mmCIF file of C-alpha atoms and ligand atoms in Angstrom:
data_model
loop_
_atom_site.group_PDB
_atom_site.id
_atom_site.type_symbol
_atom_site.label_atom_id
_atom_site.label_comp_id
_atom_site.label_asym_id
_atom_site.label_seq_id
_atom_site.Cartn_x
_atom_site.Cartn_y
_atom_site.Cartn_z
ATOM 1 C CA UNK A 1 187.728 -21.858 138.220
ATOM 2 C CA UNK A 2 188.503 -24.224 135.294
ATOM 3 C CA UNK A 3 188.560 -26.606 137.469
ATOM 4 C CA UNK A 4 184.833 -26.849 138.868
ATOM 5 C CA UNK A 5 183.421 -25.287 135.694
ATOM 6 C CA UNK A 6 180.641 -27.168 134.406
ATOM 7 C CA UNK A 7 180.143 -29.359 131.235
ATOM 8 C CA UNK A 8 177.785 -26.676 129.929
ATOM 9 C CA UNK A 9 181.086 -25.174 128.727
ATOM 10 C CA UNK A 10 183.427 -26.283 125.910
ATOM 11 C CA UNK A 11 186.367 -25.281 125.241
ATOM 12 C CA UNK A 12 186.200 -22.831 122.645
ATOM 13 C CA UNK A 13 183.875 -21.264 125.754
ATOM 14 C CA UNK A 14 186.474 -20.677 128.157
ATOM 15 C CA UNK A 15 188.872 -18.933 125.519
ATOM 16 C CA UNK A 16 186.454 -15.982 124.504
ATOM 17 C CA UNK A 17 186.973 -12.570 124.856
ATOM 18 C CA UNK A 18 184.736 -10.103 127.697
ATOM 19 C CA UNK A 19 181.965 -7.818 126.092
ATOM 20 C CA UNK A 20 183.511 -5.042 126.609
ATOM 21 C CA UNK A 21 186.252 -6.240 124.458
ATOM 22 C CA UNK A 22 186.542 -3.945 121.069
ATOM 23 C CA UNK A 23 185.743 -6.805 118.226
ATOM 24 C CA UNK A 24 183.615 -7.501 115.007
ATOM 25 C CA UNK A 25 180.294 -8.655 116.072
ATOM 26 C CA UNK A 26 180.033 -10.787 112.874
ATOM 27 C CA UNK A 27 182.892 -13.200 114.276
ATOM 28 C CA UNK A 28 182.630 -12.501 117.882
ATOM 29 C CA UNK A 29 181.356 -16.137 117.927
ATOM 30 C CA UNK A 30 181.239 -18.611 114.881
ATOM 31 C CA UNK A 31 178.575 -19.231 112.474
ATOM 32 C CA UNK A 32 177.238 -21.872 114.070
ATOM 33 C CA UNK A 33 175.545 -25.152 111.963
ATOM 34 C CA UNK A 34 173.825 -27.046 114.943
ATOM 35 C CA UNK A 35 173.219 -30.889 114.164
ATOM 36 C CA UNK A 36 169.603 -32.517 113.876
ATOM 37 C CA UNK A 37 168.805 -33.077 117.691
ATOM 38 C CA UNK A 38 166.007 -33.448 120.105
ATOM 39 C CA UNK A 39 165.915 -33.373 123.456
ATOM 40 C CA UNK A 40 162.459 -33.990 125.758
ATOM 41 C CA UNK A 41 160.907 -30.612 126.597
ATOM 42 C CA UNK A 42 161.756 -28.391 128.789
ATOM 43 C CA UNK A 43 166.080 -29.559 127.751
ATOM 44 C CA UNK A 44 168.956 -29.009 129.242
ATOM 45 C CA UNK A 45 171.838 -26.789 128.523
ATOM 46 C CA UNK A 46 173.766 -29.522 129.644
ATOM 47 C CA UNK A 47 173.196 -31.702 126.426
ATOM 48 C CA UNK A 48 173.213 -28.557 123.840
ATOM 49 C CA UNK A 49 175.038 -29.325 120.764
ATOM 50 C CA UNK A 50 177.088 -27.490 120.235
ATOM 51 C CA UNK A 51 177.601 -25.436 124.003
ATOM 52 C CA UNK A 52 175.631 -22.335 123.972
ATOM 53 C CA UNK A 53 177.744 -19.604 125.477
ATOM 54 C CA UNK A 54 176.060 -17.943 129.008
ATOM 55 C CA UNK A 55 178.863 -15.620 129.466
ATOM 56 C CA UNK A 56 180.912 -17.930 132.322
ATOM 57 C CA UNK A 57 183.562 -16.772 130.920
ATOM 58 C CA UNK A 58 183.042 -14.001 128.934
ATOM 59 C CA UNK A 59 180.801 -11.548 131.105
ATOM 60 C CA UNK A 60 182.621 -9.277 133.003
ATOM 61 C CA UNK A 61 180.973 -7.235 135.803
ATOM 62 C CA UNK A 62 181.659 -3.649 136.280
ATOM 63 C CA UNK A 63 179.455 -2.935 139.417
ATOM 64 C CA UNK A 64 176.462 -2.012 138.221
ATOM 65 C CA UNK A 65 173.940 -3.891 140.287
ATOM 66 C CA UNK A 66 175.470 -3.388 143.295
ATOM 67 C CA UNK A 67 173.352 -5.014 146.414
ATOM 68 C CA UNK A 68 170.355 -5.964 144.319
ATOM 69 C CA UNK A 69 167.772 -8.870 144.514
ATOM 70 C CA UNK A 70 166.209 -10.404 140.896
ATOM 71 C CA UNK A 71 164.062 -12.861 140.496
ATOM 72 C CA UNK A 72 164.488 -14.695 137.034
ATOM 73 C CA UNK A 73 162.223 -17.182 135.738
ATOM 74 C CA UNK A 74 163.551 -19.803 133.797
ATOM 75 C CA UNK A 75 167.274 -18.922 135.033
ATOM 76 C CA UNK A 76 168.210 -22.071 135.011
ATOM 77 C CA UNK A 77 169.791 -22.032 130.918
ATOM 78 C CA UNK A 78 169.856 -19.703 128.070
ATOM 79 C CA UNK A 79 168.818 -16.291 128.400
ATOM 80 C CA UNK A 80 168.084 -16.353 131.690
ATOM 81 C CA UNK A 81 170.865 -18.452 132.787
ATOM 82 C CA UNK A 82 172.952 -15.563 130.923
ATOM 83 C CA UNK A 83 171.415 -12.647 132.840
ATOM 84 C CA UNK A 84 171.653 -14.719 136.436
ATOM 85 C CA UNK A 85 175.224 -14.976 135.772
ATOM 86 C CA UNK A 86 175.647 -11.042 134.513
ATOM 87 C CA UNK A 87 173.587 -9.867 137.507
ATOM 88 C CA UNK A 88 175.761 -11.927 140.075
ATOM 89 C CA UNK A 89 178.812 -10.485 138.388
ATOM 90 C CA UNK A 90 177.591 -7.219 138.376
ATOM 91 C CA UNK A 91 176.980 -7.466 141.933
ATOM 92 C CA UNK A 92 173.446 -8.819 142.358
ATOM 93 C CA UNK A 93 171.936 -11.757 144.473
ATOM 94 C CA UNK A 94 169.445 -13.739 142.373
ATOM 95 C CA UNK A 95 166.747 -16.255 142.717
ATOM 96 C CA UNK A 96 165.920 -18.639 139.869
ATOM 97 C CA UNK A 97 163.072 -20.425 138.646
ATOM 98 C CA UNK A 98 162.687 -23.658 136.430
ATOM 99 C CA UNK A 99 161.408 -26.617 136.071
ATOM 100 C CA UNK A 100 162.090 -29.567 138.179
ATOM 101 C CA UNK A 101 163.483 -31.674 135.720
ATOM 102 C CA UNK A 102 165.561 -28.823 134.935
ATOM 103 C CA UNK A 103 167.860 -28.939 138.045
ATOM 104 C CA UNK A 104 171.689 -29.999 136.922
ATOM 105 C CA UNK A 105 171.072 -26.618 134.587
ATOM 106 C CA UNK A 106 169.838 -24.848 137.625
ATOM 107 C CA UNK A 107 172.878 -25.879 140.202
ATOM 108 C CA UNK A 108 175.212 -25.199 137.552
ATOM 109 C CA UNK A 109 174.189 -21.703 137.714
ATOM 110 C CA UNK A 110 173.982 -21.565 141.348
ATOM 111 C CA UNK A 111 177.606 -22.424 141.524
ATOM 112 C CA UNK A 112 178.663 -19.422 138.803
ATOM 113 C CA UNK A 113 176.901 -17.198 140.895
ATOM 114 C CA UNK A 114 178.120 -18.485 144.040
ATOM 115 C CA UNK A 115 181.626 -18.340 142.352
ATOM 116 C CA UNK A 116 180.761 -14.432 142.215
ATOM 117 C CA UNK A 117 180.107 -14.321 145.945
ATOM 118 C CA UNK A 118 176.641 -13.806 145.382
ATOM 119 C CA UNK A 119 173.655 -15.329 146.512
ATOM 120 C CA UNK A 120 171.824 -17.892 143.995
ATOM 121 C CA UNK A 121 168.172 -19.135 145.268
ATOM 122 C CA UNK A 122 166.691 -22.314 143.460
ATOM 123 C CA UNK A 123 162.935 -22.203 143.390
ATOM 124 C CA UNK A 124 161.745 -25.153 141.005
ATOM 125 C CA UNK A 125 158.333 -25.067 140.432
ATOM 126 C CA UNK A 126 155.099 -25.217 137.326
ATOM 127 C CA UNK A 127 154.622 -21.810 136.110
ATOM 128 C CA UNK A 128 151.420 -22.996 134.485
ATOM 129 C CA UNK A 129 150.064 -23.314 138.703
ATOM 130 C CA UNK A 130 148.493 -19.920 139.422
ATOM 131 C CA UNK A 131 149.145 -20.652 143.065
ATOM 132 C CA UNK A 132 153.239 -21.518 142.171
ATOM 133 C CA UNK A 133 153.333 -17.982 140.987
ATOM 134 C CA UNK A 134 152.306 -16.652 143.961
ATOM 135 C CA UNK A 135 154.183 -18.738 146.508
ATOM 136 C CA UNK A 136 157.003 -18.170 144.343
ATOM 137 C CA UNK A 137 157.240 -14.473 144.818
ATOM 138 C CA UNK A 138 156.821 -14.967 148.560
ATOM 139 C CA UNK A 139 159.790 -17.287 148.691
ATOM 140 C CA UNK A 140 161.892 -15.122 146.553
ATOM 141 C CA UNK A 141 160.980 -12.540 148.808
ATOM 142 C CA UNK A 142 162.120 -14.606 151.528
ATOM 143 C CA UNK A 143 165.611 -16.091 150.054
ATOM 144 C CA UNK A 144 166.926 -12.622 149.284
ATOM 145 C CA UNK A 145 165.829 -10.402 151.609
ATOM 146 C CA UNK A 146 163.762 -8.404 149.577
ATOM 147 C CA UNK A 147 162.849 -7.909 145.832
ATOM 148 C CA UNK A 148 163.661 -5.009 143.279
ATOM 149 C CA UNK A 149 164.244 -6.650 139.870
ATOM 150 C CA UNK A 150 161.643 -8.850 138.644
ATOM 151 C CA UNK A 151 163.511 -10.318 135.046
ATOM 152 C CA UNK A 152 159.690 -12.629 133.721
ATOM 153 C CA UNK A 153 161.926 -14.441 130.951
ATOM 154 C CA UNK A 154 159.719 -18.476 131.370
ATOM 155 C CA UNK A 155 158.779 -19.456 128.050
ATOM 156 C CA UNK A 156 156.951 -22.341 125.919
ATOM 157 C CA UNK A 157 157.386 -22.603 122.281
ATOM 158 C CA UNK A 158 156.777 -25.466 120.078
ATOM 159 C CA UNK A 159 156.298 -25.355 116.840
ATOM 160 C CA UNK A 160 153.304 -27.220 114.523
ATOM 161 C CA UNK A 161 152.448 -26.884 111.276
ATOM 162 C CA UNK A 162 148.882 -25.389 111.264
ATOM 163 C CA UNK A 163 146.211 -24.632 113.675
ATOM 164 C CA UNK A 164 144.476 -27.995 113.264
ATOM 165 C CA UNK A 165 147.913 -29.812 114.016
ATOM 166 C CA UNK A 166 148.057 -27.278 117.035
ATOM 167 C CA UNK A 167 146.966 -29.163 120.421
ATOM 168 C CA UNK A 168 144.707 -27.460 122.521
ATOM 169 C CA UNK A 169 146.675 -28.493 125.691
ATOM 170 C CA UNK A 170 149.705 -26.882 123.999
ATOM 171 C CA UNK A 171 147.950 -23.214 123.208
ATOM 172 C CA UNK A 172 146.763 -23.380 126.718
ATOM 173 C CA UNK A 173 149.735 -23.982 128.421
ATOM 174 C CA UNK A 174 151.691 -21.578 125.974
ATOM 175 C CA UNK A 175 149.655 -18.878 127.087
ATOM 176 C CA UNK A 176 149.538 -19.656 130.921
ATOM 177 C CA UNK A 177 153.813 -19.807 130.604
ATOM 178 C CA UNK A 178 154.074 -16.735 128.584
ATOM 179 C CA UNK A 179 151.207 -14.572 129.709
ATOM 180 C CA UNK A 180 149.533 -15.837 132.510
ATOM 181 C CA UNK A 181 152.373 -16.561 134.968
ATOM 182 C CA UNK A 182 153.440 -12.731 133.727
ATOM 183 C CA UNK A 183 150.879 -11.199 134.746
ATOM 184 C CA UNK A 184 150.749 -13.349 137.961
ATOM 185 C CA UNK A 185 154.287 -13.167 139.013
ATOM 186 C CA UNK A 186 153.942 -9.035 138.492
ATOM 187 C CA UNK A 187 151.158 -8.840 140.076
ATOM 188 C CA UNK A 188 152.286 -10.920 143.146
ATOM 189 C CA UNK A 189 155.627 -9.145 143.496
ATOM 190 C CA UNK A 190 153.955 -5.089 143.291
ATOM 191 C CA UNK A 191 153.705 -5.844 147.181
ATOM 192 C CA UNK A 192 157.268 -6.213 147.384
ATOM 193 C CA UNK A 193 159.008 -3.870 144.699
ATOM 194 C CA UNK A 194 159.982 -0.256 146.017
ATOM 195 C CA UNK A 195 160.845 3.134 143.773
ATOM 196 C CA UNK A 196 163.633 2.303 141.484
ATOM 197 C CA UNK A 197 162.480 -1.502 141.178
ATOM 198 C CA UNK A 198 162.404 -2.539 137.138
ATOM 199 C CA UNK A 199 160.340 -5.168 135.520
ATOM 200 C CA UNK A 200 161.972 -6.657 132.523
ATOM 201 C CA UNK A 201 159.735 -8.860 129.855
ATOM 202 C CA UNK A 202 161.521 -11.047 127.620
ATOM 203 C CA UNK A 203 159.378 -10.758 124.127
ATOM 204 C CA UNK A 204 160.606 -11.969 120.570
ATOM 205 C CA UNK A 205 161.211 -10.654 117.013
ATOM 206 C CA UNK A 206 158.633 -13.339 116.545
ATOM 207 C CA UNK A 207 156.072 -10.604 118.048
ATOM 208 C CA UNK A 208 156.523 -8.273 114.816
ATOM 209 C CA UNK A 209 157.841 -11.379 112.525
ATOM 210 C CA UNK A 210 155.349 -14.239 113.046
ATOM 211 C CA UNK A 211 156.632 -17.495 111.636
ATOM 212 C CA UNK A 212 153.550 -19.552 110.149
ATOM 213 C CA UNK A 213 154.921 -22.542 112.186
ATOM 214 C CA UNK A 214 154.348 -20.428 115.566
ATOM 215 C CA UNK A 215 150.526 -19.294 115.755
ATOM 216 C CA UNK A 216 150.480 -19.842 119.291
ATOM 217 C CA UNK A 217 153.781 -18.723 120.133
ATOM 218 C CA UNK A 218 154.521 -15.198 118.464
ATOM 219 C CA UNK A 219 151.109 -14.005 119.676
ATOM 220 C CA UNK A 220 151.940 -14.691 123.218
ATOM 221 C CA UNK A 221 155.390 -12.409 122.686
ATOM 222 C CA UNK A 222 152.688 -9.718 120.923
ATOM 223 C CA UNK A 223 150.903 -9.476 124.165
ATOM 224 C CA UNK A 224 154.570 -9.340 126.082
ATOM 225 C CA UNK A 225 155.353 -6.142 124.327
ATOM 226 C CA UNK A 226 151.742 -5.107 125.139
ATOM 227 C CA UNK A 227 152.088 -5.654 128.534
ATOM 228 C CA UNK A 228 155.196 -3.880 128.532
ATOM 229 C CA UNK A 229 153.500 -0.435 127.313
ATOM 230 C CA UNK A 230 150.261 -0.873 129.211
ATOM 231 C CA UNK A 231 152.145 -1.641 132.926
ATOM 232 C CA UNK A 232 154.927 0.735 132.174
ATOM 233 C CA UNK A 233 152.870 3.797 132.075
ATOM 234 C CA UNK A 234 150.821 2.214 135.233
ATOM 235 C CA UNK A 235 153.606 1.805 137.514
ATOM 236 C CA UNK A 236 155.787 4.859 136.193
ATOM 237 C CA UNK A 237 154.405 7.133 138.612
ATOM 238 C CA UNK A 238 155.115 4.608 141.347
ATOM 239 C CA UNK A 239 159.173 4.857 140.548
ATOM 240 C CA UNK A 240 159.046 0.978 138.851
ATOM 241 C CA UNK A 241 159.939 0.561 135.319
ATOM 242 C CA UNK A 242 158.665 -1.739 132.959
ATOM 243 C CA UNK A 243 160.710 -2.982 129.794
ATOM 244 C CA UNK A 244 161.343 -5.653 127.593
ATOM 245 C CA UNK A 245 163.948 -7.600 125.730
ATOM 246 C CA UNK A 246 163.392 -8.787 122.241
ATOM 247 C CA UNK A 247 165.750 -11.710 121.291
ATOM 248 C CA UNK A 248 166.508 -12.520 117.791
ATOM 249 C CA UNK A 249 167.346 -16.399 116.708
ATOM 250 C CA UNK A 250 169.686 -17.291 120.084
ATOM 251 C CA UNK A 251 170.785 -20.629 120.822
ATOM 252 C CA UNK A 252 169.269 -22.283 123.836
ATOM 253 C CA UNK A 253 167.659 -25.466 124.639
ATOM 254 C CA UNK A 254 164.450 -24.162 123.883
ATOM 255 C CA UNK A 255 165.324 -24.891 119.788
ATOM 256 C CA UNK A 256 166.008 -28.631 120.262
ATOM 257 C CA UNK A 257 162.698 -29.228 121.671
ATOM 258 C CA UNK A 258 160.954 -28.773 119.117
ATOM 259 C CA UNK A 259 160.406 -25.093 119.368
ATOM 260 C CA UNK A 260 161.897 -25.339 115.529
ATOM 261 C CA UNK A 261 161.677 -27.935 113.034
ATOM 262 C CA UNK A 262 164.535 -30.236 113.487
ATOM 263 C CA UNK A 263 165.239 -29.896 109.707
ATOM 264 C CA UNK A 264 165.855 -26.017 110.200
ATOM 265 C CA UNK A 265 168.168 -26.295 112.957
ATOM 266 C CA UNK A 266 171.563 -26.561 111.228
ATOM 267 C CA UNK A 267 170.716 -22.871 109.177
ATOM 268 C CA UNK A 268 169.498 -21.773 112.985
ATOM 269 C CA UNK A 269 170.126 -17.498 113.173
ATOM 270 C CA UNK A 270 172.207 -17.821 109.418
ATOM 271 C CA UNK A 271 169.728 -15.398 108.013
ATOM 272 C CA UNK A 272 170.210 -12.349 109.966
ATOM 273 C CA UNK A 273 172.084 -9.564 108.988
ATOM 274 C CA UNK A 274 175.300 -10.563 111.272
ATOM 275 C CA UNK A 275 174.665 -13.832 109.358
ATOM 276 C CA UNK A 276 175.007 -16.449 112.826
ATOM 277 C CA UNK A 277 172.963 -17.160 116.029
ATOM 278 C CA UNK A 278 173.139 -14.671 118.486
ATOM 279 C CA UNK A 279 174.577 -16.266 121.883
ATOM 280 C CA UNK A 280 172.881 -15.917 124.870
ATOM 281 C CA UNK A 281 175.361 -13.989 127.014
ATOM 282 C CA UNK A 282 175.320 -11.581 124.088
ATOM 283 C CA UNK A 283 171.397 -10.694 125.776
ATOM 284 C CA UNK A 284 172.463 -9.729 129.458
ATOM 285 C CA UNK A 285 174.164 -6.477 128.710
ATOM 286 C CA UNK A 286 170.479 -5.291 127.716
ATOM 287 C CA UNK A 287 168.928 -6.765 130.897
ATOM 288 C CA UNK A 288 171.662 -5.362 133.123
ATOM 289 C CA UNK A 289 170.928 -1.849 131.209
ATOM 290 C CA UNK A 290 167.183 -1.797 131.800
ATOM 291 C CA UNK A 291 167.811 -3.566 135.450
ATOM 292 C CA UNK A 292 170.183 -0.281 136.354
ATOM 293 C CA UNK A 293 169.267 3.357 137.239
ATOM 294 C CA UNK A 294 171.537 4.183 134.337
ATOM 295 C CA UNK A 295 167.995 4.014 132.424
ATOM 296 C CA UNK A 296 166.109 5.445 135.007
ATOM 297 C CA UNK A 297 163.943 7.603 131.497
ATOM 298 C CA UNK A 298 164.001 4.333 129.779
ATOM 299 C CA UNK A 299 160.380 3.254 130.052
ATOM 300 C CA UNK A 300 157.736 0.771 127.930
ATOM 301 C CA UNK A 301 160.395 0.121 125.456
ATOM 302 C CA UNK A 302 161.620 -2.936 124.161
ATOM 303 C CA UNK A 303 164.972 -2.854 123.150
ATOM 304 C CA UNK A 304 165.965 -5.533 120.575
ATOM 305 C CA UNK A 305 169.033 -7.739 120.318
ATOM 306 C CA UNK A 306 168.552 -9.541 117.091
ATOM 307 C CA UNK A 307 171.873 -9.292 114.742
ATOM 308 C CA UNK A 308 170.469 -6.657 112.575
ATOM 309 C CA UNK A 309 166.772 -7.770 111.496
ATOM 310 C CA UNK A 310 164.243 -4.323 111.168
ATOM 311 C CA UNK A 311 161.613 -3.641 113.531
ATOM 312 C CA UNK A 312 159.117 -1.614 113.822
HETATM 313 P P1 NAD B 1 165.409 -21.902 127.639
HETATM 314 O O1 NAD B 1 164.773 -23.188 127.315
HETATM 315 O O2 NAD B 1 166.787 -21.913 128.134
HETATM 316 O O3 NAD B 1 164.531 -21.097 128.692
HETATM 317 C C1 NAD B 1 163.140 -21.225 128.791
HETATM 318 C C2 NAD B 1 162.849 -21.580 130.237
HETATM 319 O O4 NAD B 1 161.442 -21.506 130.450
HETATM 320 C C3 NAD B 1 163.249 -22.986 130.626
HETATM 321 O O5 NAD B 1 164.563 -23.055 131.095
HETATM 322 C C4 NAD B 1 162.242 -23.317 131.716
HETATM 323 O O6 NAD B 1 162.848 -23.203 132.981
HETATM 324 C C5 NAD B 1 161.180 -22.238 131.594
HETATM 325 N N1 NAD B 1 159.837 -22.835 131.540
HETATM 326 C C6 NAD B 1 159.186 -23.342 130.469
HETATM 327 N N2 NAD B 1 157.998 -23.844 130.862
HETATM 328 C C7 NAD B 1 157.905 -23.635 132.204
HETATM 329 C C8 NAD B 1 156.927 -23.928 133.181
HETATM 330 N N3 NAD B 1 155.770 -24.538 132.874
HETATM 331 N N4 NAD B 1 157.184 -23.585 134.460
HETATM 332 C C9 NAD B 1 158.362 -22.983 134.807
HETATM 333 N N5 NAD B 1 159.315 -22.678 133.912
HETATM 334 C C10 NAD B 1 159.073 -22.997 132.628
HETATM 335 O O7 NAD B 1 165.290 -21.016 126.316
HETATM 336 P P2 NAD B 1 165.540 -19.447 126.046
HETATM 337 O O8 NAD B 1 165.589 -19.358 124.572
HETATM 338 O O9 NAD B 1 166.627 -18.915 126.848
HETATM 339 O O10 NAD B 1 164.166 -18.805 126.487
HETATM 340 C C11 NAD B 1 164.077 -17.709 127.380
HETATM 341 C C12 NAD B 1 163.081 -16.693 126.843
HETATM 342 O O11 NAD B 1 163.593 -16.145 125.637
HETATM 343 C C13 NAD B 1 161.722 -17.283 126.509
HETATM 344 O O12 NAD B 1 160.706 -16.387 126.940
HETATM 345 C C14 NAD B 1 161.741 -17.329 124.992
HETATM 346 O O13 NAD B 1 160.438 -17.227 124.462
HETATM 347 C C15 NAD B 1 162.564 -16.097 124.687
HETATM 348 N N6 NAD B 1 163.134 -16.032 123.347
HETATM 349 C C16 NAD B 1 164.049 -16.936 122.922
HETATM 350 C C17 NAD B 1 164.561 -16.841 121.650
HETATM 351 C C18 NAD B 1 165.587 -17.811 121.133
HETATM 352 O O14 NAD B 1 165.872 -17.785 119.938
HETATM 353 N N7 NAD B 1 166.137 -18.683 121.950
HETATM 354 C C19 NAD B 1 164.146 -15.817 120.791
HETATM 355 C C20 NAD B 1 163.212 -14.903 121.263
HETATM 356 C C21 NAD B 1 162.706 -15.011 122.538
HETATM 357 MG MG1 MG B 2 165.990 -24.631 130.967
#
């Protein structure tokens, strides 16, 4: 496995310890002081400094998902590369979308999963094009045989320093990544899902915590968590649940692209309580929890992985 693994991993990657090892959260991974970097929007995994962690090494599956088919937006690297890789190991075929210019991140993950003897389905595409959103349903549909996880985890963020320095073209597209494609992609794949499907949302702290740098941004994870409560008490009745994951400061390529200020990267995730960046395999065990039946009474919630910060 070494052997093919990709440059996504380091070496201090391929030496950690499985989740479900007993350890102290607070130095499961290292304070981490990333270096001034940018990278073109949407960035690559690939050229992280220093290597995020997506749980190649370090997730270990214990059966959970056995026979299941997720689609996972923006799969390709950091959170959702993380929960691609945790579904395949915990039994699950998956189909991933991204961006085009995303795909060395995207075959990378393809070749984890495949490496799990799963199926991985790459599905590059605009989530801003309503039409995308639908097709890409359809052909998710089609790769896997079916649909019953639905993981809408896309997302735009870039900061700016006050609403006039905010581009219009930027709030618009914000919202069609974040919201609009949402709502699109769920309503596209309702046609598809059966009793016991789950919808998963991937909000923000930023949704209770606005930054003054991300107007645009942290109101788009508000609605998320909206969405969340609205559609899970709609489709409860119908046997499909409806939650969401609320990340804390993780690092992923979305950071170095200007969805901070460059100066604030080297401090990035130092002020929680744990006192480091979270890592983004450190998200999938709460996606693989709300995927399972195991929370088959678990509905409208968002359950938040933050390293200690309050919410409400
Ligand atoms: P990431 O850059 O690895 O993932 C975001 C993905 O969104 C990209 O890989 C890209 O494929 C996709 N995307 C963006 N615009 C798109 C478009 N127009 N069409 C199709 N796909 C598009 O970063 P991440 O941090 O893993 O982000 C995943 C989710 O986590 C996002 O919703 C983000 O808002 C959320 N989140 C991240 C953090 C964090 O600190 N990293 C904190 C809270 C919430
Ligand atoms: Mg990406």
């Amino acid at each position: 496995m070494a052997d093919q693994s990709s440059a996504n991993a380091d070496d201090a990657n391929r030496e950690r310890t499985d989740q479900l090892t007993f350890q102290d959260p607070a130095t499961r991974y290292p304070v981490i002081s990333p270096p001034e970097q940018d990278q073109p929007e949407p960035g690559l995994d690939e050229k992280l400094q220093p290597k995020a962690d997506r749980g190649e090494f370090s997730y270990r599956g214990t059966g959970r998902l056995e026979g299941r088919k997720a689609l996972i937006t923006g799969g390709d690297s950091g959170i959702g590369s993380a929960v691609a890789i945790a579904f395949a190991r915990e039994g699950a075929d998956v189909a991933i979308n991204y961006l085009p210019q995303e795909e060395p991140d995207a075959h990378d993950v393809k070749r984890i999963v495949e490496e799990c003897g799963r199926t991985a389905v790459l599905l590059p595409g605009d989530l801003t094009d309503k039409a995308f959103c639908e097709s890409l349903v359809t052909d998710a549909v089609a790769g896997l045989g079916g649909l019953d996880i639905l993981v809408n985890n896309a997302g735009k963020q870039i900061a700016a320093k006050s609403l006039e320095e905010l581009p219009d073209e930027q709030l618009v597209e914000t919202y069609a990544v974040n919201v609009l494609a949402m709502f699109r992609i769920t309503k596209a794949a309702l046609r598809h899902l059966q009793p016991g499907s789950t919808i998963i949302n991937t909000t923000s702290i930023v949704a209770y915590m606005p930054p003054e740098v991300l107007v645009d941004y942290a109101s788009t994870k508000a609605a998320i968590n909206n969405f969340t409560k609205s559609m899970g008490q709609q489709l409860a009745p119908k046997g499909i649940r409806v939650n969401a994951v609320a990340p804390g400061p993780i690092w992923t390529p979305l950071q170095p692209t200007d969805g901070q200020p460059k100066e604030e990267l080297p401090k990035f995730g130092q002020s929680t309580p744990l006192g480091r960046a979270g890592q983004p395999t450190e998200l999938a065990p709460a996606y693989v929890f709300l995927a399972s039946p195991e929370s088959s009474y678990v509905i409208g919630e968002t359950l938040n992985v933050n390293g200690g910060m309050p919410t409400p």
